[in-house]
Coordinates of C-alpha atoms in Angstrom, one line a residue:
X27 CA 71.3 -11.0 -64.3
X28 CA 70.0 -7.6 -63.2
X29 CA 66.9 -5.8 -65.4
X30 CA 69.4 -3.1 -65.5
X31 CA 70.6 -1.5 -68.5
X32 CA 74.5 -1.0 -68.6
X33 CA 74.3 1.1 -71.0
X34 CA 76.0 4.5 -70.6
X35 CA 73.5 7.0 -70.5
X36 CA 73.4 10.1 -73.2
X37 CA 74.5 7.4 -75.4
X38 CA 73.0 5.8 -78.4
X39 CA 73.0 1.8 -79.7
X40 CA 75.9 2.8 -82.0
X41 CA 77.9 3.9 -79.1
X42 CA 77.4 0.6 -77.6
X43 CA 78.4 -1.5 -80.5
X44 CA 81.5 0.6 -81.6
X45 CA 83.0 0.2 -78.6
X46 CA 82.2 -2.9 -77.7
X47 CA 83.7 -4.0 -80.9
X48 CA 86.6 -2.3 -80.0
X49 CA 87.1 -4.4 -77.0
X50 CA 86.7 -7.7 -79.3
X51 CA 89.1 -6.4 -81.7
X52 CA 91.8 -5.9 -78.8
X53 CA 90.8 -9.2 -77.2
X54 CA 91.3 -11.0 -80.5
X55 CA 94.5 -9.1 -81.0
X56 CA 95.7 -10.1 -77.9
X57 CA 95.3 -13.6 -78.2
X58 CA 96.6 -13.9 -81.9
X59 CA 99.8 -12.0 -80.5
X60 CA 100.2 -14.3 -78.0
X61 CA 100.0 -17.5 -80.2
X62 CA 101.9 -15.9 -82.8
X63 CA 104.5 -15.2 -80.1
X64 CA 104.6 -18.8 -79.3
X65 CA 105.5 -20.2 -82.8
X66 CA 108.2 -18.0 -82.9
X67 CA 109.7 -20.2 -80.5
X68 CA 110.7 -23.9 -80.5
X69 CA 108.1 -25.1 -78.7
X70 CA 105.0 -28.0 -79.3
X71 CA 102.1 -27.6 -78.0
X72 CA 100.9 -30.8 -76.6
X73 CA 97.1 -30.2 -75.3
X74 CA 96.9 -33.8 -75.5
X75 CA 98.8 -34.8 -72.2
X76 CA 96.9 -32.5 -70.2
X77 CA 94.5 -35.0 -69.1
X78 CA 96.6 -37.7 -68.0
X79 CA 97.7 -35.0 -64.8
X80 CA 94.1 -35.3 -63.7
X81 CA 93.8 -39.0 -63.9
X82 CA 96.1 -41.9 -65.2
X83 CA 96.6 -45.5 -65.2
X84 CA 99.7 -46.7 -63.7
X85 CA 101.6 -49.8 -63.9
X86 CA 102.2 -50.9 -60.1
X87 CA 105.0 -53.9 -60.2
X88 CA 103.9 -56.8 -57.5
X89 CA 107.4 -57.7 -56.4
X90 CA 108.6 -60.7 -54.4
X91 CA 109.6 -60.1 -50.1
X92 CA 111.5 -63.6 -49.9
X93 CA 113.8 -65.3 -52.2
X94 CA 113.7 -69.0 -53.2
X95 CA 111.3 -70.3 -56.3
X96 CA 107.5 -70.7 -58.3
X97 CA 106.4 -73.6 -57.2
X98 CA 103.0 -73.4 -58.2
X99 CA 100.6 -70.7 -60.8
X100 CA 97.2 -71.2 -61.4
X101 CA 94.8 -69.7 -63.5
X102 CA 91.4 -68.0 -61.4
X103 CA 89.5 -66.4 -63.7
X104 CA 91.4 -63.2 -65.2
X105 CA 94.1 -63.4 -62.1
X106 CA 97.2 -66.0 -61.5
X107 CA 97.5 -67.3 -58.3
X108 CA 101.2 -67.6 -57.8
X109 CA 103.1 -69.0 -54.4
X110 CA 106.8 -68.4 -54.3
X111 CA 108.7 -71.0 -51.6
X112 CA 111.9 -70.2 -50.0
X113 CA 114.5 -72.4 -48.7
X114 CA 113.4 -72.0 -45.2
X115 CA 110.2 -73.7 -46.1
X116 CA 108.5 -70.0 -46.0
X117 CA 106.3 -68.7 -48.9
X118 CA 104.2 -66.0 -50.1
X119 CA 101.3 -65.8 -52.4
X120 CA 100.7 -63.6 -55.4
X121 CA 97.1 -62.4 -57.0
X122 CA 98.0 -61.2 -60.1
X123 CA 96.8 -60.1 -63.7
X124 CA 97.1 -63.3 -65.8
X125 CA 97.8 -61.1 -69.0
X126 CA 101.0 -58.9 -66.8
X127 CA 102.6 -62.0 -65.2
X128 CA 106.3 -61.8 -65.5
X129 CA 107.3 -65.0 -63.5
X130 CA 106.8 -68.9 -64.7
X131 CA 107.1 -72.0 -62.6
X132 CA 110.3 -73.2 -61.2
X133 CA 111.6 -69.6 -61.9
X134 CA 114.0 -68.4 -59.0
X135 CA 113.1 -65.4 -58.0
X136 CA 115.2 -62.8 -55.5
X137 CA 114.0 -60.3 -53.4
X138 CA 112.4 -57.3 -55.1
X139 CA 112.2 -59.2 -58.2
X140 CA 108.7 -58.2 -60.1
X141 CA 105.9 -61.4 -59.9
X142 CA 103.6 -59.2 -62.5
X143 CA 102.2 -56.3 -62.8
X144 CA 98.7 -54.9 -61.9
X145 CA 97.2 -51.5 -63.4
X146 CA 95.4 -48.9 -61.7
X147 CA 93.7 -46.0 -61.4
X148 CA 95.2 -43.1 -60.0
X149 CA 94.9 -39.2 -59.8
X150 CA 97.1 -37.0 -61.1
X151 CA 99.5 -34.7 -59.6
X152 CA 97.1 -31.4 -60.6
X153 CA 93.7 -32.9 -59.8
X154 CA 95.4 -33.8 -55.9
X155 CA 96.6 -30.1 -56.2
X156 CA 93.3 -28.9 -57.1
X157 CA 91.9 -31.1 -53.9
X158 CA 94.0 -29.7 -51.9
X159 CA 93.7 -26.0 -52.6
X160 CA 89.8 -26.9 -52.1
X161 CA 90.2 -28.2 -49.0
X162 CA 92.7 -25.7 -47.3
X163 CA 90.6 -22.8 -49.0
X164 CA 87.5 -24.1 -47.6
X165 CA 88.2 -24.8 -44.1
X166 CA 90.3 -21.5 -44.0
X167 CA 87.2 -19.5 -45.0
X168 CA 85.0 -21.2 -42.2
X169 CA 88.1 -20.9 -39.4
X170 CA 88.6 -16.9 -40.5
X171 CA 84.4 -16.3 -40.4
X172 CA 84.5 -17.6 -36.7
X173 CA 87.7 -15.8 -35.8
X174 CA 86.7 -12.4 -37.9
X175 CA 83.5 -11.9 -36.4
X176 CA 84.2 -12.7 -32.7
X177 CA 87.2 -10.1 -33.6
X178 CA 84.7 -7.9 -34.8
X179 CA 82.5 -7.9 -31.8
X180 CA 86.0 -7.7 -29.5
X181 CA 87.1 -4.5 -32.1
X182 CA 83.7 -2.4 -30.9
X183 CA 83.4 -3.8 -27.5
X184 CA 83.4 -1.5 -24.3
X185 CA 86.0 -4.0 -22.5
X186 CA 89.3 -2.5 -22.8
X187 CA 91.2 -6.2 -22.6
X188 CA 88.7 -7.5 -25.7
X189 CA 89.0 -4.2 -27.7
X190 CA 93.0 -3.7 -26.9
X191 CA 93.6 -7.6 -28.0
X192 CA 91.5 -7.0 -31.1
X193 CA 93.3 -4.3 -32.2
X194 CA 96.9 -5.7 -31.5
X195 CA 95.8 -8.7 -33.5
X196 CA 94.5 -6.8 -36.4
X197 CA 97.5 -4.6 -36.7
X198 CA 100.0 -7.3 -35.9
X199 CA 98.7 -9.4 -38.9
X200 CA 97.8 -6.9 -41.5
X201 CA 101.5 -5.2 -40.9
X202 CA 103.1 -8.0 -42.0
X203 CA 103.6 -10.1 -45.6
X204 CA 101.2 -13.6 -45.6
X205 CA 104.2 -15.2 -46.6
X206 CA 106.6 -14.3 -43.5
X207 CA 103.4 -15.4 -41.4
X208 CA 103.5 -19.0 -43.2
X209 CA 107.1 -19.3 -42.5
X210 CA 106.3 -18.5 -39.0
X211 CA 104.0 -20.7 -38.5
X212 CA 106.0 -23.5 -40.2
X213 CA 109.4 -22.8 -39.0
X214 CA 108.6 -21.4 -35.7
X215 CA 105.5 -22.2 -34.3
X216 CA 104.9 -25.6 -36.1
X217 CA 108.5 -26.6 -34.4
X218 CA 107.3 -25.8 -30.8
X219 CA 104.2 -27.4 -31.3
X220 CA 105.5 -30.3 -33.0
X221 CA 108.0 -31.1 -30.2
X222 CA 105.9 -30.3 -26.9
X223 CA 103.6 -32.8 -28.1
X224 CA 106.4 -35.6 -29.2
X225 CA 107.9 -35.4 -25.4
X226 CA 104.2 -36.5 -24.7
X227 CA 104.0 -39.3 -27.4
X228 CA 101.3 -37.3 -28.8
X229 CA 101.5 -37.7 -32.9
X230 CA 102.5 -34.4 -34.8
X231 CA 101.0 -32.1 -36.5
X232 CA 101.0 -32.4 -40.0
X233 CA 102.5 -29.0 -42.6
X234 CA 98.8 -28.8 -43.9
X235 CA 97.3 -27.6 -40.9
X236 CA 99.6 -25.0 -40.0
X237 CA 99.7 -23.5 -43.8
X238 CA 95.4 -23.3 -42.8
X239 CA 96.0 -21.7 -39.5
X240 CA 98.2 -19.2 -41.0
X241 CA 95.3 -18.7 -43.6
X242 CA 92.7 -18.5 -41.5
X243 CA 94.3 -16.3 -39.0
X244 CA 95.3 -14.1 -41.7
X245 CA 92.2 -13.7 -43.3
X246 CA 90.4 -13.3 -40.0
X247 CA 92.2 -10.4 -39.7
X248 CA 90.6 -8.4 -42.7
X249 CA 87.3 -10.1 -42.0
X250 CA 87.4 -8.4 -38.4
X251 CA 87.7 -4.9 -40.3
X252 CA 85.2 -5.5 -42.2
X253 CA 82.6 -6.8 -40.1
X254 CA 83.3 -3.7 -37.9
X255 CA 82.7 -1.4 -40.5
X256 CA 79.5 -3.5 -41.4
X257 CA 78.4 -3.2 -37.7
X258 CA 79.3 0.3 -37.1
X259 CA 77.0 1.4 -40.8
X260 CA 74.2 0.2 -38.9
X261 CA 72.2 3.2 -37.2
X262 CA 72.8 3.4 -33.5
X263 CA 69.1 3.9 -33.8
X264 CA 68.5 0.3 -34.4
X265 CA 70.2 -0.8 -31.5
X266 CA 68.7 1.6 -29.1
X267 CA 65.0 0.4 -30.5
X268 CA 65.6 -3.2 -29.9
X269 CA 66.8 -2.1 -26.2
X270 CA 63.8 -0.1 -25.3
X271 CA 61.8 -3.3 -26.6
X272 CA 63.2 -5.3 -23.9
X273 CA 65.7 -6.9 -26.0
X274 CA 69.2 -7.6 -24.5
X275 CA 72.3 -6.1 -25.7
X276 CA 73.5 -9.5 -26.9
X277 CA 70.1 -10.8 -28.5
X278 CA 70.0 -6.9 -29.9
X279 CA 73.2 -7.6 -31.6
X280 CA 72.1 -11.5 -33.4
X281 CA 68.5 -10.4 -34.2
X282 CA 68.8 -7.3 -35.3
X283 CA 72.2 -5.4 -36.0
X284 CA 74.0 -8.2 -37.3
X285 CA 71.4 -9.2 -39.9
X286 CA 71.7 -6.0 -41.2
X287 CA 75.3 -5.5 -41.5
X288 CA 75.8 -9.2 -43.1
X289 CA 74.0 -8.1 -46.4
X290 CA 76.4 -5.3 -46.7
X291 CA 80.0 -6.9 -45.9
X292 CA 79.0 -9.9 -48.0
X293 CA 80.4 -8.3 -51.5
X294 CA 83.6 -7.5 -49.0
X295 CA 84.1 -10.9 -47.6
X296 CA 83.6 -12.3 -51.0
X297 CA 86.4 -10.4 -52.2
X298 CA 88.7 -11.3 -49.0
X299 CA 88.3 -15.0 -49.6
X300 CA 88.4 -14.8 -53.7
X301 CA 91.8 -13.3 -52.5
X302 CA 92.7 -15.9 -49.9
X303 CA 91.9 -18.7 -52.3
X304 CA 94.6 -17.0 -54.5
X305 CA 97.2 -16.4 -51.7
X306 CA 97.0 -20.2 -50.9
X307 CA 99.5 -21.0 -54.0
X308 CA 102.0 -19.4 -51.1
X309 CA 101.5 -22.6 -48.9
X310 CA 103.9 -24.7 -52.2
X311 CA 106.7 -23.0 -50.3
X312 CA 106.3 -25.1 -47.0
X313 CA 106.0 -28.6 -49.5
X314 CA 101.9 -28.3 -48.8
X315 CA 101.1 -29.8 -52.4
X316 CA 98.4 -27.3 -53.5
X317 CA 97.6 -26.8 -57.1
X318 CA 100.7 -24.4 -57.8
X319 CA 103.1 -26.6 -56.1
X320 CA 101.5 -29.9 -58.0
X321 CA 101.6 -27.4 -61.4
X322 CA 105.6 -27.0 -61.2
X323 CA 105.9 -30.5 -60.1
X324 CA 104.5 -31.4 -63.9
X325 CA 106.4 -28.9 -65.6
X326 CA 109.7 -29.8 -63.9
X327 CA 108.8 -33.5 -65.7
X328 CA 107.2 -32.8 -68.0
X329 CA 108.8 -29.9 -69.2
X330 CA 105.1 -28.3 -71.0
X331 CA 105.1 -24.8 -69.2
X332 CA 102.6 -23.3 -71.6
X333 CA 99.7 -25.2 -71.6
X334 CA 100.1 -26.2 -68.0
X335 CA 100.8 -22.7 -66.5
X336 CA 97.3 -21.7 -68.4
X337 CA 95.6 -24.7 -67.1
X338 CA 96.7 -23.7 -63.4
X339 CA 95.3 -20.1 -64.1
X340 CA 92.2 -21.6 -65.6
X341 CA 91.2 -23.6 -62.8
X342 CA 91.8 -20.8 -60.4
X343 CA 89.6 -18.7 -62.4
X344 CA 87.3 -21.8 -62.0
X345 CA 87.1 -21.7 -58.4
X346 CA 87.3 -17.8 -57.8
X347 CA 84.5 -17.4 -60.4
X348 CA 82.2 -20.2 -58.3
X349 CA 82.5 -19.1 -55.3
X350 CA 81.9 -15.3 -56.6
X351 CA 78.5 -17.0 -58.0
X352 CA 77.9 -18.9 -54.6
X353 CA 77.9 -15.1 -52.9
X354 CA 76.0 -14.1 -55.3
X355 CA 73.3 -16.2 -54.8
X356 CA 73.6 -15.8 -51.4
X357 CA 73.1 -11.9 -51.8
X358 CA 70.0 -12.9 -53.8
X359 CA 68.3 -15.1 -51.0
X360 CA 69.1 -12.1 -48.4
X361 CA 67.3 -9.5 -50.7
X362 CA 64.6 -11.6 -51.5
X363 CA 63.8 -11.8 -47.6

């Protein structure tokens, strides 16, 4: 928190508190419409299954590969050991909950038929969502730094091949919709790649890393605005200092100029990759289960639109609001330098 007073100036405390009040009654009013809203509707709330789509236990059924007979189950602590013996003198041996066995000796058994069942841990469809949005959104943001600022550098540079790419690349991917460039990727690109490197038995690539390219290359696209604008606020002045000091042009540009211009497109990047983190909900269309796509997977079966809906818009409040804290901070350690 800043030292500094937000309030408006000319104005006195009961300014303050009247309209602030003012924005508690609407806020209030807002929310009781909304759950008043709700109960005029057949619907049930039920809060109370939310957490089994971060974590559940599931019932996974240990089911016989041969068929023939239990000839033999023994007790090992909690577990059954149970061996099943065909007719062609093969068998196969079962470790299995003691309490879930579902089998007793000199049961037949066919193939597929369930020995017992074991219970386990597993996590839910949201919580892999949520995992997934993470990692795509993380390793985006680090792929559309590196590609932003080396754009960046291209955007202002002398070289009329570097500057002329930059700029075809820029306008080429800000002139077009995020979610035509996904399909692209996907459909088009993902196809090409995917089959050049099958005719060399190399394995393929998988949907996740082509929904992060698109990312990444999309973003990088913004960030090489704006770390030209950040570049170009710095006084020419600067640059011409360090090179009557002896400096080179390029260690001009890391030890001086581009110090400068990071502390003032930080609050601009932030807001890029608040809004990238957003735009990755897109990647659901090309069955990259991110936390929207994992969201309408639960309401299709679960059929709980309300609370679940929220809860996606909650955690992705979560996440935009942390990493808005992690720049944040980050603008703090610059100014305190």
């Amino acid at each position: 928190m800043s030292g500094t007073s937000m309030r408006a100036p000319g104005k006195g405390r009961n300014y303050e508190i009247f309209w602030k009040t003012v924005f508690f009654i609407g806020l209030f009013t807002t929310l009781f419409g909304l759950y008043w809203a709700t109960q005029q509707v057949d619907y049930v709330w039920r809060w109370e299954r939310i957490p089994s789509y971060f974590y559940y236990e599931d019932e996974v059924h240990i089911t016989s590969n041969i068929e023939g007979s239990v000839t033999s189950i023994k007790q090992q602590g909690d577990d059954a050991i149970v061996i099943v013996r065909g007719e062609d003198n093969e068998s196969e041996r079962f470790e299995v909950p003691a309490s879930d066995l579902q089998v007793y000796e000199d049961d037949s058994v066919f193939v597929g038929d369930t020995i017992g069942i074991e219970k386990e841990w597993k996590m839910g469809v949201i919580l892999e969502g949520l995992f997934v949005t993470l990692k795509v959104s993380a390793i985006a943001i680090v792929f559309g730094i590196l590609l932003g600022l080396f754009t960046g550098l291209a955007r202002i540079s002398q070289n009329p091949a570097l500057r002329l790419s930059a700029i075809t690349y820029i306008e080429l991917i800000r002139g077009t919709p995020l979610l035509v460039q996904i399909f692209i990727w996907y459909f088009v690109l993902g196809t090409l790649i995917n089959n050049m490197l099958a005719q060399y038995d190399i394995s393929q690539i998988p949907p996740l890393w082509f929904g992060i390219a698109s990312l990444a290359i999309f973003a990088g696209a913004y960030v090489a605005e704006i770390v030209r604008a950040g570049i170009q606020s710095v006084h020419r002045g600067q640059m011409e200092a360090a090179r009557s000091l002896g400096m080179s042009k390029y260690y001009a540009m890391k030890h001086i100029i581009l110090p400068q211009a990071f502390r003032r497109i930080l609050p601009p990047l932030a807001g890029q990759f608040i809004s990238m983190i957003k735009d990755s909900s897109l990647l659901g269309v090309i069955a990259i289960r991110e936390l929207t796509k994992g969201t309408r997977e639960a309401v299709s079966t679960s059929l709980q639109p309300f609370e679940l809906w929220f809860l996606c818009a909650l955690l992705y409040l979560l996440l935009t609001f942390a990493f808005s804290m992690f720049v944040q901070y980050l603008e703090k350690r610059m100014v305190q330098r």
